[in-house]
Amino acid sequence: MAARLGNCRKCGKLYLRLRDICDECYQKQEEDYLKSADYLRDYPGSTIQELSDATSVSIAQIREFILAGRIIAGHFPNLSYPCNSCGTMIRSGRKCSKCLDTLNQLAKQIEITEKDKDSGSNRKNDVYITRKL
Ligand SMILES: [Zn+2]
Ligand SMILES: [Zn+2]
């Protein structure tokens, strides 16, 4: 397997691309993970803020562990993490239900606009009038 050079996505350092982050960051990440997992074992009722304060692991990093499935938020009653878009605390997925709704609405609107283009906008008006009568 040919190794390639790349920039670490965490620290930006040039490194031999064996994983998506450099060795130094990988070591640090594994330490952070062990610290977080240890703390949660002792204090399963802690919030992400308490966990971050106690371990000095950043909330963003803990969130990554949760999203990667390494820390299961469902196992800890108070462990929630910020939505990707608006920062609302959530317990599953990357976005809160509100942001997901907004996304779905947008997707639907785009779909409708595209359909209108296909069928011509007059037909929709006809249907509307018929129903009204
Ligand atoms: Zn790095
Ligand atoms: Zn949100």
Short mmCIF file of C-alpha atoms and ligand atoms in Angstrom, two decimals:
data_model
loop_
_atom_site.label_atom_id
_atom_site.label_comp_id
_atom_site.label_asym_id
_atom_site.label_seq_id
_atom_site.Cartn_x
_atom_site.Cartn_y
_atom_site.Cartn_z
CA MET A 1 0.00 0.00 0.00
CA ALA A 2 1.46 3.33 -1.01
CA ALA A 3 1.53 5.84 1.82
CA ARG A 4 0.79 9.43 0.95
CA LEU A 5 1.55 12.72 2.60
CA GLY A 6 -1.33 14.89 3.73
CA ASN A 7 -2.27 17.59 6.20
CA CYS A 8 -3.73 16.49 9.51
CA ARG A 9 -7.35 17.61 9.72
CA LYS A 10 -6.90 18.50 13.40
CA CYS A 11 -3.56 20.32 13.62
CA GLY A 12 -2.78 20.88 9.93
CA LYS A 13 0.65 19.27 10.24
CA LEU A 14 2.04 17.41 7.22
CA TYR A 15 2.05 13.72 8.01
CA LEU A 16 2.15 10.27 6.46
CA ARG A 17 -1.50 9.52 5.77
CA LEU A 18 -2.14 6.28 7.58
CA ARG A 19 -5.34 7.55 9.20
CA ASP A 20 -7.33 10.77 8.89
CA ILE A 21 -5.30 12.53 11.60
CA CYS A 22 -1.57 12.53 12.43
CA ASP A 23 0.00 10.24 15.04
CA GLU A 24 0.30 12.99 17.60
CA CYS A 25 -3.37 13.94 17.33
CA TYR A 26 -4.35 10.28 17.27
CA GLN A 27 -2.49 9.63 20.54
CA LYS A 28 -4.08 12.71 22.07
CA GLN A 29 -7.52 11.64 20.85
CA GLU A 30 -7.13 8.17 22.34
CA GLU A 31 -6.04 9.68 25.68
CA ASP A 32 -9.04 12.00 25.52
CA TYR A 33 -11.29 9.06 24.80
CA LEU A 34 -9.94 7.00 27.72
CA LYS A 35 -10.28 9.99 30.05
CA SER A 36 -13.87 10.60 28.95
CA ALA A 37 -14.84 6.93 29.12
CA ASP A 38 -13.24 6.57 32.58
CA TYR A 39 -15.01 9.62 33.90
CA LEU A 40 -18.37 8.47 32.55
CA ARG A 41 -17.90 5.07 34.15
CA ASP A 42 -17.46 6.79 37.51
CA TYR A 43 -20.03 9.52 36.93
CA PRO A 44 -22.61 8.20 34.47
CA GLY A 45 -25.00 11.03 35.39
CA SER A 46 -22.71 13.84 34.24
CA THR A 47 -23.53 16.32 31.49
CA ILE A 48 -21.20 16.98 28.58
CA GLN A 49 -20.16 20.25 30.26
CA GLU A 50 -19.23 18.49 33.50
CA LEU A 51 -17.42 15.81 31.56
CA SER A 52 -15.48 18.41 29.59
CA ASP A 53 -14.63 20.43 32.71
CA ALA A 54 -13.47 17.37 34.65
CA THR A 55 -11.37 15.83 31.87
CA SER A 56 -10.37 19.01 29.97
CA VAL A 57 -11.47 17.24 26.81
CA SER A 58 -13.26 19.73 24.54
CA ILE A 59 -17.01 19.41 24.02
CA ALA A 60 -16.36 19.24 20.25
CA GLN A 61 -14.10 16.24 20.80
CA ILE A 62 -16.62 14.49 23.08
CA ARG A 63 -19.28 15.17 20.45
CA GLU A 64 -17.06 13.46 17.89
CA PHE A 65 -16.76 10.39 20.12
CA ILE A 66 -20.54 10.29 20.46
CA LEU A 67 -21.12 10.70 16.72
CA ALA A 68 -18.52 8.03 16.01
CA GLY A 69 -20.47 5.71 18.32
CA ARG A 70 -17.57 5.36 20.76
CA ILE A 71 -19.55 6.99 23.56
CA ILE A 72 -23.22 6.00 23.53
CA ALA A 73 -25.21 9.01 24.69
CA GLY A 74 -28.22 6.77 25.30
CA HIS A 75 -26.34 5.00 28.11
CA PHE A 76 -25.97 8.22 30.09
CA PRO A 77 -29.17 9.98 31.12
CA ASN A 78 -27.78 13.53 31.08
CA LEU A 79 -25.36 13.32 28.21
CA SER A 80 -26.50 15.49 25.34
CA TYR A 81 -24.47 17.48 22.83
CA PRO A 82 -24.98 20.52 20.62
CA CYS A 83 -26.86 20.35 17.30
CA ASN A 84 -24.58 20.82 14.29
CA SER A 85 -26.51 23.85 13.08
CA CYS A 86 -28.08 25.74 15.98
CA GLY A 87 -26.39 24.42 19.13
CA THR A 88 -29.56 23.06 20.76
CA MET A 89 -28.67 20.10 22.99
CA ILE A 90 -29.61 16.78 21.38
CA ARG A 91 -29.08 13.11 22.18
CA SER A 92 -28.97 11.49 18.75
CA GLY A 93 -28.02 12.36 15.19
CA ARG A 94 -26.11 15.42 14.07
CA LYS A 95 -28.95 17.94 14.09
CA CYS A 96 -31.91 18.71 16.33
CA SER A 97 -35.44 17.86 15.13
CA LYS A 98 -36.13 21.52 14.38
CA CYS A 99 -33.13 21.81 12.06
CA LEU A 100 -34.04 18.47 10.46
CA ASP A 101 -37.60 19.75 9.89
CA THR A 102 -36.25 22.91 8.28
CA LEU A 103 -34.03 20.79 6.06
CA ASN A 104 -36.93 18.54 5.09
CA GLN A 105 -39.11 21.55 4.32
CA LEU A 106 -36.39 22.98 2.13
CA ALA A 107 -35.98 19.65 0.37
CA LYS A 108 -39.75 19.48 -0.21
CA GLN A 109 -39.88 23.02 -1.53
CA ILE A 110 -37.13 22.24 -3.98
CA GLU A 111 -39.03 19.12 -5.02
CA ILE A 112 -42.26 21.06 -5.56
CA THR A 113 -40.48 23.75 -7.55
CA GLU A 114 -38.95 21.09 -9.76
CA LYS A 115 -42.32 19.37 -10.25
CA ASP A 116 -43.92 22.68 -11.20
CA LYS A 117 -41.29 23.10 -13.83
CA ASP A 118 -42.17 19.69 -15.25
CA SER A 119 -45.96 19.83 -15.27
CA GLY A 120 -46.47 23.53 -15.90
CA SER A 121 -47.85 25.78 -13.15
CA ASN A 122 -51.34 26.15 -14.68
CA ARG A 123 -52.46 22.70 -13.72
CA LYS A 124 -52.05 23.40 -10.05
CA ASN A 125 -54.28 26.48 -10.31
CA ASP A 126 -56.97 24.41 -12.06
CA VAL A 127 -56.98 21.89 -9.25
CA TYR A 128 -57.20 24.69 -6.71
CA ILE A 129 -60.20 26.30 -8.40
CA THR A 130 -62.05 22.99 -8.86
CA ARG A 131 -61.69 22.24 -5.18
CA LYS A 132 -62.94 25.66 -4.22
CA LEU A 133 -66.08 25.21 -6.32
ZN ZN B 1 -2.36 16.39 13.95
ZN ZN B 2 -30.59 22.56 15.51
#
